[in-house]
Amino acid sequence: MNLILFGPPAAGKGTQAKRLVEERGFVQLSTGDMLRAARASGSPLGQEVAAIMDSGQLVSDAVVIRLIEAALAANPGAPGFIFDGFPRTVAQAEALDALLARYGQRIDRVIRLGVDEASLIARVTKRFAEQGRADDNPDTFVTRLRAYSDQTAPLLPFYGDKGVLVEVDGMASMESVAASIAAVLDGNLR
Ligand code: AMP
């Protein structure tokens, strides 16, 4: 089973993905984490994407597709992947379908975490104070939200048409979001 956790930045995708890794053995593929690791290592890729990430805009499709291609190849026999923060554009979604098809696989479920923007801004203001991530500063976060609504939200009909999209209430507590996701994965909610 391959899963996409879908939603705007700070919707809780990473937190829920990490739980599913622990509880169900999924392999989490987060392009945001991969890009942050590239920056921390000081690699040419990290240097190339740093300014774009700090501005809150999306890095190029080619860069993130290459990262996902390498991660799929590096995890043969994984019981399933959770894509977190990828795909973020229609071109990325099409590339993902083509990459998975190489392995005879597909996206089985896209779980959208439904959240409201005002609460997200409050959540990120708190995370900025606690963790100091440059792209969580309020101005940059507005740019990230705009990138989501302009470039990423158009993926909803893409997956809706394939019949794999399910929405859960992302504003509920972490525990109850996890329970809703579990119900989807166990086939009790569609
Ligand atoms: P995230 O932690 O997923 O919000 O990602 C942090 C930043 O990394 C984003 O604001 C983008 O600049 C970049 N990024 C992560 N994933 C992608 C992606 N799939 N496509 C383009 N840019 C991405």
Short mmCIF file of C-alpha atoms and ligand atoms in Angstrom, two decimals:
data_model
loop_
_atom_site.label_atom_id
_atom_site.label_comp_id
_atom_site.label_asym_id
_atom_site.label_seq_id
_atom_site.Cartn_x
_atom_site.Cartn_y
_atom_site.Cartn_z
CA MET A 1 0.00 0.00 0.00
CA ASN A 2 1.38 3.39 -1.00
CA LEU A 3 -0.04 6.48 0.58
CA ILE A 4 0.14 10.23 0.14
CA LEU A 5 -0.49 12.46 3.14
CA PHE A 6 -1.86 15.59 1.57
CA GLY A 7 -2.46 19.06 2.97
CA PRO A 8 -1.00 22.54 3.35
CA PRO A 9 2.25 23.13 5.22
CA ALA A 10 1.94 22.52 8.98
CA ALA A 11 -1.21 20.42 8.57
CA GLY A 12 0.45 17.64 10.59
CA LYS A 13 1.58 15.41 7.71
CA GLY A 14 5.05 14.76 9.11
CA THR A 15 3.78 13.91 12.58
CA GLN A 16 1.23 11.44 11.27
CA ALA A 17 3.71 9.94 8.80
CA LYS A 18 6.20 9.23 11.59
CA ARG A 19 3.52 7.43 13.56
CA LEU A 20 2.62 5.25 10.59
CA VAL A 21 6.29 4.38 10.15
CA GLU A 22 6.44 3.18 13.76
CA GLU A 23 3.08 1.44 13.82
CA ARG A 24 2.90 -0.08 10.34
CA GLY A 25 6.42 -0.18 8.96
CA PHE A 26 5.85 2.23 6.10
CA VAL A 27 8.88 3.99 4.65
CA GLN A 28 8.37 7.78 4.90
CA LEU A 29 9.58 9.81 1.94
CA SER A 30 9.53 13.50 2.80
CA THR A 31 11.10 15.75 0.19
CA GLY A 32 11.20 18.59 2.76
CA ASP A 33 13.31 16.39 5.10
CA MET A 34 15.53 15.32 2.19
CA LEU A 35 16.11 18.93 1.15
CA ARG A 36 16.84 20.01 4.74
CA ALA A 37 19.34 17.13 5.04
CA ALA A 38 21.00 18.25 1.79
CA ARG A 39 21.33 21.75 3.20
CA ALA A 40 22.70 20.53 6.51
CA SER A 41 25.35 18.49 4.68
CA GLY A 42 26.40 21.55 2.66
CA SER A 43 26.10 19.61 -0.62
CA PRO A 44 25.83 21.45 -3.96
CA LEU A 45 22.14 20.50 -4.07
CA GLY A 46 21.65 21.94 -0.58
CA GLN A 47 23.31 25.18 -1.59
CA GLU A 48 21.26 25.35 -4.77
CA VAL A 49 17.89 25.06 -2.98
CA ALA A 50 18.58 27.04 0.21
CA ALA A 51 17.40 30.45 -0.97
CA ILE A 52 14.27 29.06 -2.62
CA MET A 53 13.29 27.15 0.52
CA ASP A 54 13.86 30.18 2.72
CA SER A 55 11.62 32.23 0.44
CA GLY A 56 8.75 29.76 0.88
CA GLN A 57 8.56 28.90 -2.82
CA LEU A 58 8.76 25.46 -4.36
CA VAL A 59 12.05 24.07 -5.63
CA SER A 60 12.00 22.76 -9.18
CA ASP A 61 10.06 19.64 -10.09
CA ALA A 62 13.22 18.10 -11.58
CA VAL A 63 15.09 18.33 -8.25
CA VAL A 64 12.42 16.69 -6.10
CA ILE A 65 11.54 14.06 -8.71
CA ARG A 66 15.22 13.03 -8.79
CA LEU A 67 15.23 12.73 -4.98
CA ILE A 68 12.13 10.53 -5.00
CA GLU A 69 13.47 8.41 -7.84
CA ALA A 70 16.64 7.73 -5.85
CA ALA A 71 14.71 7.01 -2.63
CA LEU A 72 12.46 4.47 -4.35
CA ALA A 73 15.49 2.72 -5.82
CA ALA A 74 17.19 2.70 -2.41
CA ASN A 75 14.25 0.95 -0.70
CA PRO A 76 13.52 -2.23 -2.63
CA GLY A 77 11.01 -4.48 -0.90
CA ALA A 78 9.59 -1.69 1.30
CA PRO A 79 6.14 -2.74 2.56
CA GLY A 80 4.75 0.60 1.43
CA PHE A 81 5.70 4.24 1.08
CA ILE A 82 4.19 7.32 2.68
CA PHE A 83 4.80 10.39 0.58
CA ASP A 84 4.82 13.49 2.77
CA GLY A 85 5.14 16.89 1.09
CA PHE A 86 5.39 15.24 -2.33
CA PRO A 87 3.90 15.51 -4.90
CA ARG A 88 3.24 19.26 -4.80
CA THR A 89 2.51 19.92 -8.48
CA VAL A 90 0.63 18.06 -11.18
CA ALA A 91 3.95 17.40 -12.98
CA GLN A 92 5.31 15.76 -9.82
CA ALA A 93 2.19 13.61 -9.47
CA GLU A 94 2.49 12.42 -13.05
CA ALA A 95 6.17 11.64 -12.56
CA LEU A 96 5.36 9.72 -9.37
CA ASP A 97 2.82 7.56 -11.21
CA ALA A 98 5.42 6.77 -13.87
CA LEU A 99 8.12 5.96 -11.28
CA LEU A 100 5.84 3.66 -9.29
CA ALA A 101 4.70 1.94 -12.49
CA ARG A 102 8.32 0.85 -13.03
CA TYR A 103 7.91 -1.25 -9.88
CA GLY A 104 4.41 -2.42 -10.77
CA GLN A 105 2.98 -0.13 -8.07
CA ARG A 106 0.62 2.77 -7.72
CA ILE A 107 -0.79 5.25 -5.21
CA ASP A 108 -3.51 3.42 -3.30
CA ARG A 109 -4.73 6.22 -1.05
CA VAL A 110 -4.39 9.98 -0.78
CA ILE A 111 -5.40 11.16 2.67
CA ARG A 112 -6.14 14.85 2.78
CA LEU A 113 -5.79 16.48 6.17
CA GLY A 114 -8.50 19.14 6.17
CA VAL A 115 -7.40 22.23 8.12
CA ASP A 116 -8.33 25.88 8.29
CA GLU A 117 -5.82 28.57 7.44
CA ALA A 118 -6.23 30.75 10.53
CA SER A 119 -5.41 27.81 12.82
CA LEU A 120 -2.44 26.89 10.66
CA ILE A 121 -0.99 30.36 11.04
CA ALA A 122 -1.36 30.07 14.84
CA ARG A 123 0.24 26.61 14.77
CA VAL A 124 3.20 27.81 12.74
CA THR A 125 3.74 30.93 14.81
CA LYS A 126 4.16 28.58 17.79
CA ARG A 127 6.46 26.21 15.85
CA PHE A 128 8.58 29.18 14.74
CA ALA A 129 9.01 30.25 18.35
CA GLU A 130 9.94 26.70 19.41
CA GLN A 131 12.07 25.46 16.50
CA GLY A 132 13.15 28.62 14.66
CA ARG A 133 12.74 27.17 11.16
CA ALA A 134 13.40 30.13 8.85
CA ASP A 135 10.56 29.24 6.50
CA ASP A 136 8.07 29.25 9.40
CA ASN A 137 8.40 33.00 9.89
CA PRO A 138 4.98 34.57 9.32
CA ASP A 139 5.76 36.33 6.01
CA THR A 140 7.36 33.25 4.48
CA PHE A 141 4.57 31.05 5.74
CA VAL A 142 2.05 33.13 3.79
CA THR A 143 4.14 32.47 0.64
CA ARG A 144 4.12 28.72 1.44
CA LEU A 145 0.34 28.77 1.85
CA ARG A 146 0.01 30.56 -1.47
CA ALA A 147 2.24 27.99 -3.18
CA TYR A 148 -0.03 25.32 -1.74
CA SER A 149 -3.24 26.87 -3.01
CA ASP A 150 -1.85 27.81 -6.44
CA GLN A 151 0.29 24.78 -7.27
CA THR A 152 -0.62 21.91 -4.94
CA ALA A 153 -4.38 22.14 -4.36
CA PRO A 154 -4.99 21.46 -8.11
CA LEU A 155 -3.84 17.90 -7.35
CA LEU A 156 -7.08 17.25 -5.47
CA PRO A 157 -9.15 16.69 -8.63
CA PHE A 158 -6.23 14.71 -10.12
CA TYR A 159 -6.51 12.16 -7.30
CA GLY A 160 -10.26 12.58 -6.88
CA ASP A 161 -10.75 11.42 -10.45
CA LYS A 162 -8.72 8.30 -9.70
CA GLY A 163 -11.02 7.47 -6.77
CA VAL A 164 -8.22 7.30 -4.19
CA LEU A 165 -8.82 10.57 -2.30
CA VAL A 166 -10.18 10.52 1.27
CA GLU A 167 -10.47 13.47 3.66
CA VAL A 168 -9.99 13.39 7.41
CA ASP A 169 -10.43 16.23 9.90
CA GLY A 170 -6.91 17.54 10.44
CA MET A 171 -8.05 20.02 13.10
CA ALA A 172 -8.87 17.26 15.57
CA SER A 173 -6.36 16.13 18.21
CA MET A 174 -3.25 14.28 17.06
CA GLU A 175 -4.71 11.05 18.50
CA SER A 176 -8.02 11.35 16.75
CA VAL A 177 -6.39 12.28 13.41
CA ALA A 178 -4.28 9.12 13.80
CA ALA A 179 -7.43 7.08 14.53
CA SER A 180 -9.15 8.47 11.41
CA ILE A 181 -6.14 7.62 9.27
CA ALA A 182 -6.05 4.11 10.75
CA ALA A 183 -9.73 3.67 9.88
CA VAL A 184 -9.02 4.67 6.28
CA LEU A 185 -6.08 2.28 6.01
CA ASP A 186 -8.04 -0.57 7.56
CA GLY A 187 -10.78 -0.03 5.03
CA ASN A 188 -13.40 1.17 7.50
CA LEU A 189 -13.77 4.67 6.07
CA ARG A 190 -13.84 5.79 2.47
P1 AMP B 1 8.11 21.01 3.77
O1 AMP B 1 8.87 20.71 5.02
O2 AMP B 1 7.52 19.78 3.11
O3 AMP B 1 7.06 22.10 3.95
O4 AMP B 1 9.17 21.58 2.72
C1 AMP B 1 9.96 22.72 3.00
C2 AMP B 1 10.33 23.40 1.69
O5 AMP B 1 11.05 22.50 0.84
C3 AMP B 1 9.16 23.85 0.83
O6 AMP B 1 8.65 25.11 1.23
C4 AMP B 1 9.79 23.90 -0.56
O7 AMP B 1 10.64 25.03 -0.71
C5 AMP B 1 10.68 22.66 -0.52
N1 AMP B 1 9.96 21.45 -0.95
C6 AMP B 1 9.70 20.33 -0.20
N2 AMP B 1 9.03 19.41 -0.93
C7 AMP B 1 8.86 19.95 -2.17
C8 AMP B 1 8.23 19.50 -3.36
N3 AMP B 1 7.63 18.30 -3.41
N4 AMP B 1 8.26 20.32 -4.44
C9 AMP B 1 8.87 21.52 -4.40
N5 AMP B 1 9.46 22.02 -3.30
C10 AMP B 1 9.47 21.24 -2.18
#
